[in-house]
Short mmCIF file of C-alpha atoms and ligand atoms in Angstrom, two decimals:
data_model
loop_
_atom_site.label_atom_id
_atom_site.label_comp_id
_atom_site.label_asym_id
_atom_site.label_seq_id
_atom_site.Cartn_x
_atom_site.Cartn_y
_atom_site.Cartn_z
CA UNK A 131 11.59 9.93 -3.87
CA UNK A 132 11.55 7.76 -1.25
CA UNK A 133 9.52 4.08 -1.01
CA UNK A 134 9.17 2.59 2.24
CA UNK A 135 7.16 -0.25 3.45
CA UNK A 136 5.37 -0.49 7.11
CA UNK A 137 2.90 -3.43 6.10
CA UNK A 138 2.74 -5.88 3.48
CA UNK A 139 0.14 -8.39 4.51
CA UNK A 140 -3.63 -9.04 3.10
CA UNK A 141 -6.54 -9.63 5.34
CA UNK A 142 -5.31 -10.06 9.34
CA UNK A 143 -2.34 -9.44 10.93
CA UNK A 144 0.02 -12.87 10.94
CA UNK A 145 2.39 -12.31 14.57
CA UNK A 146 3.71 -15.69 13.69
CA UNK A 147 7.16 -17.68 13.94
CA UNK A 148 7.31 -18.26 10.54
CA UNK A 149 6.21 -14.96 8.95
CA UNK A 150 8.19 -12.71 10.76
CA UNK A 151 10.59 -12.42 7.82
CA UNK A 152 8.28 -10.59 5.45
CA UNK A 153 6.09 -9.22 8.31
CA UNK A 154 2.77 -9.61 9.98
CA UNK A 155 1.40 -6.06 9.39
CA UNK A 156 -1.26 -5.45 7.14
CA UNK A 157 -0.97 -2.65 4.48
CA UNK A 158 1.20 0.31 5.02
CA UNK A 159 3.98 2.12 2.52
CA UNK A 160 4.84 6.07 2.56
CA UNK A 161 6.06 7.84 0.07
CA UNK A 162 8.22 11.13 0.66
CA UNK A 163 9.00 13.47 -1.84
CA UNK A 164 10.70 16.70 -1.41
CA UNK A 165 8.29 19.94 -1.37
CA UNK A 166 5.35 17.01 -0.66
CA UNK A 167 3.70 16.35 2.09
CA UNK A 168 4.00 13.00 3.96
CA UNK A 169 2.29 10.42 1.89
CA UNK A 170 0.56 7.45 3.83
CA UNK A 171 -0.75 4.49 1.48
CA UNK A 172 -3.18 3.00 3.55
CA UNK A 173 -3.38 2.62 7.31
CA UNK A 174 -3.14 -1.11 7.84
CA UNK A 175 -2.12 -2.28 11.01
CA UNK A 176 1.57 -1.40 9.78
CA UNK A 177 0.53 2.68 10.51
CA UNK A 178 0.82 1.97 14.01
CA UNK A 179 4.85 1.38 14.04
CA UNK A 180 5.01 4.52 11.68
CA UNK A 181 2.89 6.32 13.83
CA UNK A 182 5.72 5.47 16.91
CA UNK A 183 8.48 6.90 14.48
CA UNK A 184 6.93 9.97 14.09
CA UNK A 185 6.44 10.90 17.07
CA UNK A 186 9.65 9.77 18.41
CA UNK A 187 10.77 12.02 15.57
CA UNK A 188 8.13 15.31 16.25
CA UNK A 189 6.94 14.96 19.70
CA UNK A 190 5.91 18.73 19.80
CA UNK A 191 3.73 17.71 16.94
CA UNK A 192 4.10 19.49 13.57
CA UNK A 193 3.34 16.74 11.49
CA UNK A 194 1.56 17.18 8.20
CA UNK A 195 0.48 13.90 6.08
CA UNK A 196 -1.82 12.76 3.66
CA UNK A 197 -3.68 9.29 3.78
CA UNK A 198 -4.54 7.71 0.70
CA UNK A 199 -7.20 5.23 1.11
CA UNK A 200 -7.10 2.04 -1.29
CA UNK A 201 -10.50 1.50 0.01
CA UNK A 202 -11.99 0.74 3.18
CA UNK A 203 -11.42 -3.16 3.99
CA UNK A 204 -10.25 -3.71 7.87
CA UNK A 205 -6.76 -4.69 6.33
CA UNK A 206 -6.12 -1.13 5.11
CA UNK A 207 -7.94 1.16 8.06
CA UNK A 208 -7.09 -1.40 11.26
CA UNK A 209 -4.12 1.04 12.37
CA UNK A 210 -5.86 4.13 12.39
CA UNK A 211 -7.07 4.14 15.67
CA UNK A 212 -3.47 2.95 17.12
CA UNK A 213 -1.89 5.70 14.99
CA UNK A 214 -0.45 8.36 17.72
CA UNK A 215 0.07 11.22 15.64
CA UNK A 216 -3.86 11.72 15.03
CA UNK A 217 -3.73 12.21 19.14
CA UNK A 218 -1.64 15.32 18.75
CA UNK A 219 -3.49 18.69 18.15
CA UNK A 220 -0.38 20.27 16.49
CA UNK A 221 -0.73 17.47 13.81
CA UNK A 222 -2.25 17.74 10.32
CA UNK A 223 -3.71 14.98 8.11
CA UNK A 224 -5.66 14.77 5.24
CA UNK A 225 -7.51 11.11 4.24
CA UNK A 226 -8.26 10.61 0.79
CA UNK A 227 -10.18 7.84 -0.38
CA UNK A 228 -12.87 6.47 -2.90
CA UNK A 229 -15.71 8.96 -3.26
CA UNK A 230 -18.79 6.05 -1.75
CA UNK A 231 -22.61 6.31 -2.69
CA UNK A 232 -25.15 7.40 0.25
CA UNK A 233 -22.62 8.38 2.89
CA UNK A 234 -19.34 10.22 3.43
CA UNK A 235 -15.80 9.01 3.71
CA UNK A 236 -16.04 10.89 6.72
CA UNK A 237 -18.63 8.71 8.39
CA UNK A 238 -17.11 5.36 6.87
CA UNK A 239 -13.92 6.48 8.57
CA UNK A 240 -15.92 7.33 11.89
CA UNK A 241 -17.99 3.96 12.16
CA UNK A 242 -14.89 1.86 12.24
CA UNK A 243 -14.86 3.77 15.93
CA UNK A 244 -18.06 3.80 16.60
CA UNK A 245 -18.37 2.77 20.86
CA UNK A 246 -19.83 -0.68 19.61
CA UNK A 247 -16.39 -1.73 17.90
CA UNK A 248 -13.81 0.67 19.65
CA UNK A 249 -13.75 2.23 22.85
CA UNK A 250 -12.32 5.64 21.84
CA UNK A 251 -13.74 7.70 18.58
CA UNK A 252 -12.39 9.80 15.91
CA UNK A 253 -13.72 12.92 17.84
CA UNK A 254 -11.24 12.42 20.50
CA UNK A 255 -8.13 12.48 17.75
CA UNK A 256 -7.37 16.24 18.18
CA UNK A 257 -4.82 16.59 15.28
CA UNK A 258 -6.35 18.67 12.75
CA UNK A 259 -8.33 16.20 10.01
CA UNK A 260 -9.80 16.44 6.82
CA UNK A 261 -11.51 14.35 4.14
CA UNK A 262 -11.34 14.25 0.62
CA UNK A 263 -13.77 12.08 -1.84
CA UNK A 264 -12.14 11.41 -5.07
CA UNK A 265 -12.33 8.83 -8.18
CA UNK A 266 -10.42 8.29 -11.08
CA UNK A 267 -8.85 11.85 -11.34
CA UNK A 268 -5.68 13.89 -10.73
CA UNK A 269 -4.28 16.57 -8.91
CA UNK A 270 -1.24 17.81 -6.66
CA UNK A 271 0.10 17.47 -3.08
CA UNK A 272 3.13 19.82 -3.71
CA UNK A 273 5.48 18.65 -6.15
CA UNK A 274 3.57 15.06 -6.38
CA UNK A 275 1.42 14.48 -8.94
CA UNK A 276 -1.08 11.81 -7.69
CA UNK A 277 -3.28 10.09 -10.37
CA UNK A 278 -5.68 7.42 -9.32
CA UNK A 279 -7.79 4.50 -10.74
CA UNK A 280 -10.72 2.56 -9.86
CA UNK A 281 -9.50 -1.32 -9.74
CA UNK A 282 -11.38 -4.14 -10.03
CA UNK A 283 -12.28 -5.20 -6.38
CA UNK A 284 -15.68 -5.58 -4.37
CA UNK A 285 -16.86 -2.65 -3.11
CA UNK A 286 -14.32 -0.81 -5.63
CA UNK A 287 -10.92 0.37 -4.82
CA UNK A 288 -8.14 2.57 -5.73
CA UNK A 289 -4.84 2.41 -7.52
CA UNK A 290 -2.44 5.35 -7.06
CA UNK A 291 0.10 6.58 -9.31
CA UNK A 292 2.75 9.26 -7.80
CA UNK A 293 5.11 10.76 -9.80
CA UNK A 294 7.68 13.89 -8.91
CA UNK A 295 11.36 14.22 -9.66
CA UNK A 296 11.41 12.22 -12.96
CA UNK A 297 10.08 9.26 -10.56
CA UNK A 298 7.18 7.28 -10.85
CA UNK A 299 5.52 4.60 -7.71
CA UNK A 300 2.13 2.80 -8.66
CA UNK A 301 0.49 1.34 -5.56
CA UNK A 302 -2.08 -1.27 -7.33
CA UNK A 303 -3.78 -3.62 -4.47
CA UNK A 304 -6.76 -5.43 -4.10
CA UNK A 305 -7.15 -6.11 -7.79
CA UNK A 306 -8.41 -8.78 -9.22
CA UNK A 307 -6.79 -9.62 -12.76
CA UNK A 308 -9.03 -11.31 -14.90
CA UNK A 309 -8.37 -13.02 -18.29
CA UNK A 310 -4.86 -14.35 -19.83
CA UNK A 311 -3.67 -11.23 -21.11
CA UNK A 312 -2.50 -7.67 -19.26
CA UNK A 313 -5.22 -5.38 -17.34
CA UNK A 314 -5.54 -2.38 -19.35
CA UNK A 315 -6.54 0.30 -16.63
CA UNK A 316 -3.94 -1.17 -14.30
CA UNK A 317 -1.40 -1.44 -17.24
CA UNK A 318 -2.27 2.64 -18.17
CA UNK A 319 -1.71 3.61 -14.48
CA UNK A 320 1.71 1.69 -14.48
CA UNK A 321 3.02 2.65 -17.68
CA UNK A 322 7.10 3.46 -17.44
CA UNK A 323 7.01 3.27 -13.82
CA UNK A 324 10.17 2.73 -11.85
CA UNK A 325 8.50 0.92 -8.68
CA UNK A 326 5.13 -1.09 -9.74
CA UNK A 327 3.59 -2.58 -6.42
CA UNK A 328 1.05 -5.43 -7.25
CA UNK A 329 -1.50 -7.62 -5.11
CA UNK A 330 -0.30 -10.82 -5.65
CA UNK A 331 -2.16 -12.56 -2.81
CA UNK A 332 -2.71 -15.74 -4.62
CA UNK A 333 -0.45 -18.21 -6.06
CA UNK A 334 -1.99 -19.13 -9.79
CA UNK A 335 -3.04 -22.93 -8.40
CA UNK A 336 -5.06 -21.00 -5.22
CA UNK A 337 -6.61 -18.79 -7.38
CA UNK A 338 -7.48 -21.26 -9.57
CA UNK A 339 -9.17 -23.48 -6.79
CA UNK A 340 -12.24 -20.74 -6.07
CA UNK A 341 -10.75 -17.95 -5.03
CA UNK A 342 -12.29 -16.37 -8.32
CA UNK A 343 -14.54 -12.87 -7.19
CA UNK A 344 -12.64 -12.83 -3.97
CA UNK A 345 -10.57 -9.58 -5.36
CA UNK A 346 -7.37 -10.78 -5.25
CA UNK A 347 -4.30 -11.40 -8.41
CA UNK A 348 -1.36 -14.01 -8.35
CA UNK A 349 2.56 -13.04 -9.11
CA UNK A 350 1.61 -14.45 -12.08
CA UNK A 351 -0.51 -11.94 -13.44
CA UNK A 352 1.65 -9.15 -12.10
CA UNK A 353 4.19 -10.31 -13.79
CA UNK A 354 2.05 -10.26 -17.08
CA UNK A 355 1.30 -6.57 -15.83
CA UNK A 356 4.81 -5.77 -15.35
CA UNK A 357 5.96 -6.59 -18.66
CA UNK A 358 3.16 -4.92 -20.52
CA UNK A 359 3.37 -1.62 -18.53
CA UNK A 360 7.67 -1.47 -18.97
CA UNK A 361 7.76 -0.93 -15.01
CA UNK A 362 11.75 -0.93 -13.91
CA UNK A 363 10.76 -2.79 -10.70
CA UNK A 364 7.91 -5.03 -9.79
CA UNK A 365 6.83 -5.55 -5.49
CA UNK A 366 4.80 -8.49 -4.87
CA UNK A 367 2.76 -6.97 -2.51
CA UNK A 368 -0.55 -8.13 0.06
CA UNK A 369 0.73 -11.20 0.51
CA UNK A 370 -1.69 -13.60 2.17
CA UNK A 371 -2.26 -14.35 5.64
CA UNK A 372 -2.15 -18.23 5.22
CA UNK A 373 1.15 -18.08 3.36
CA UNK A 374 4.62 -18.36 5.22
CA UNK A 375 8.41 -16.97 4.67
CA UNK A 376 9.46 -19.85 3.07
CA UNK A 377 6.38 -19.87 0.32
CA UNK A 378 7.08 -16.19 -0.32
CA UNK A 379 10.13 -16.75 -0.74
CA UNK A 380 9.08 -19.27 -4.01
CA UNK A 381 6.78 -17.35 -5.10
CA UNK A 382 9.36 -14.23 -5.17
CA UNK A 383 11.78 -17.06 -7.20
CA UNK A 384 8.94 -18.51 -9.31
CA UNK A 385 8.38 -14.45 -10.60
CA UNK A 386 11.71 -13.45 -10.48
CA UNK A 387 12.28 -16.58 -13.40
CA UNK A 388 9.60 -14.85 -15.51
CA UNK A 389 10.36 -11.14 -14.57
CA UNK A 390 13.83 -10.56 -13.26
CA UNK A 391 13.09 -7.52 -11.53
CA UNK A 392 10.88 -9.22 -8.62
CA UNK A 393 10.90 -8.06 -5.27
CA UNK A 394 8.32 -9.84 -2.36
CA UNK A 395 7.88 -6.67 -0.04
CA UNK A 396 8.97 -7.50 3.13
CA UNK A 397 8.37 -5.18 6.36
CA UNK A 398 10.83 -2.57 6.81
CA UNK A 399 12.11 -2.46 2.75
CA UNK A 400 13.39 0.71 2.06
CA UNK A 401 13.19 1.73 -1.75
CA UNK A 402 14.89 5.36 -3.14
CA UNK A 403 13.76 5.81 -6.68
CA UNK A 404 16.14 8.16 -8.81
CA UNK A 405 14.27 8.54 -11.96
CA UNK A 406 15.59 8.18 -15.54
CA UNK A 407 18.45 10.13 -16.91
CA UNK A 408 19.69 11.22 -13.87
CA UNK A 409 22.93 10.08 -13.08
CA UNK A 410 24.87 6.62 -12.48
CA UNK A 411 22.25 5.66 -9.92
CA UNK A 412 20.13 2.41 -10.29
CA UNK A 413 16.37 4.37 -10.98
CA UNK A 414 15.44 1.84 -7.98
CA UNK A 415 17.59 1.37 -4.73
CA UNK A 416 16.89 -1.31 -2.86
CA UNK A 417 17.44 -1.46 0.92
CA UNK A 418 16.27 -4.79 2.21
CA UNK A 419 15.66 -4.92 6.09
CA UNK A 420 18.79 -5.35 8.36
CA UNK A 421 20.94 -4.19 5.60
CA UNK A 422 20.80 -1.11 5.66
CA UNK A 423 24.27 1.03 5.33
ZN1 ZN B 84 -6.65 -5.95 1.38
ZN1 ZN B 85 -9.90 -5.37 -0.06
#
């Protein structure tokens, strides 16, 4: 299975000198398994650049993915509209998202592009599209098994667990971790897994100076997530728009001193996971940006 990560910023996009290290795109991370479709965790602005891969990759079309939806916060739907492969009618996706009260995920989806906001709407996106409303449940996109949670956030959100070739990823963001010890419904989605990837918008002092109810964790508590769950590998993940490269990269140390296995997610990280029990690889490789072999 394979990890990779297209955005890894919370709530705007940060084009700054001084981010640029980790990134400036807001939530995006696919997952590819084989006999799976393309999995898409949320469409942050980060879809866009995978959206300019793919079709450098398939420009006859032929592409078949499936968006999972987090929820439906601007951070994690900004890059649908600038995704190219929903322009293409020999494309295929499926979004998948948090079943909402009085409406459809459909029309959520659609408003975003409604002519007040956005100039060009969803109707005009000929790839083939389809919507699925789901809540905590499981069930199969080829050989993945996809499991997913409701998390404590406003407005509720998702957590997604996807396991296939003795591999597990958890996706867990926009959470908010309350009390000292570890969240038990984020704790039972992560149990065992080899690549755990956490909100940790906040550092514990921020959080602790009114950012309570705003939805968000700290590396802190991930780390106190980590540990309980037996995860192999922890990504600090939705890191927040007010915080530079050289503050992630103490809040990557200050976790990595409490749980060795600490990764900040930076834009283009590349992450194979190899399972248990199957050979002398690590269960997580790690392919940082600009070193790849
Ligand atoms: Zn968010
Ligand atoms: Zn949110």
């Amino acid at each position: 299975m394979e990890v990779r990560f297209f955005g890894v910023r919370g709530g705007v996009p940060t084009p700054e000198a001084g981010k640029l290290r980790f990134g400036g795109n807001t939530s995006c991370v696919t997952v590819r398994a084989a006999g799976a479709p393309l999995v898409i965790l949320d469409a942050g602005t980060g879809i866009r650049i995978l959206g300019n891969e793919l079709v450098r990759q398939h420009p006859a079309g032929g592409i078949e993915g499936v968006i999972l939806l987090s929820h439906l916060h601007w951070d994690h739907i900004q890059g649908i509209p600038f995704f190219k492969p929903l322009f293409h009618p020999g494309n295929r996706f499926e979004f998948i998202g948090l079943r909402p009260v009085g409406t459809s995920l459909r029309c959520q989806l659609e408003g975003q592009q409604n002519y007040a906001y956005f100039p060009v709407d969803m109707s005009h996106m000929s790839a083939a599209k389809s919507f699925r409303e789901v809540a905590d449940e499981s069930f199969q996109l080829g050989t993945l098994k996809v499991s997913c949670r409701l998390l404590n956030h406003p407005g509720g959100c998702l957590g997604w667990r996807l396991e296939a070739d003795g591999a597990a990823v958890v996706y867990a963001t926009d959470n908010e971790h309350t009390g000292p010890g570890p969240e038990e419904a984020v704790v039972e989605l992560a149990r065992g897994a080899d690549l755990f990837i956490f909100d940790t918008n906040y550092t514990p002092e921020e959080y602790a100076a009114g950012r309570q109810g705003w939805g968000h964790s700290t590396w802190l508590q991930a780390v106190i997530n980590a540990r309980a769950a037996g995860v192999d590998r922890l990504i600090l993940f939705h890191h927040d728009q007010d915080h530079n490269d050289d503050q992630l990269l103490e809040i990557e140390e200050l976790a990595c001193r409490e749980f060795p296995r600490s990764l900040a997610a930076r834009e283009g990280l590349r992450v194979v996971l190899n399972g248990r029990g199957t050979g002398p690889e690590p269960r997580c490789l790690i392919e940082l940006p600009g070193l790849e072999a």
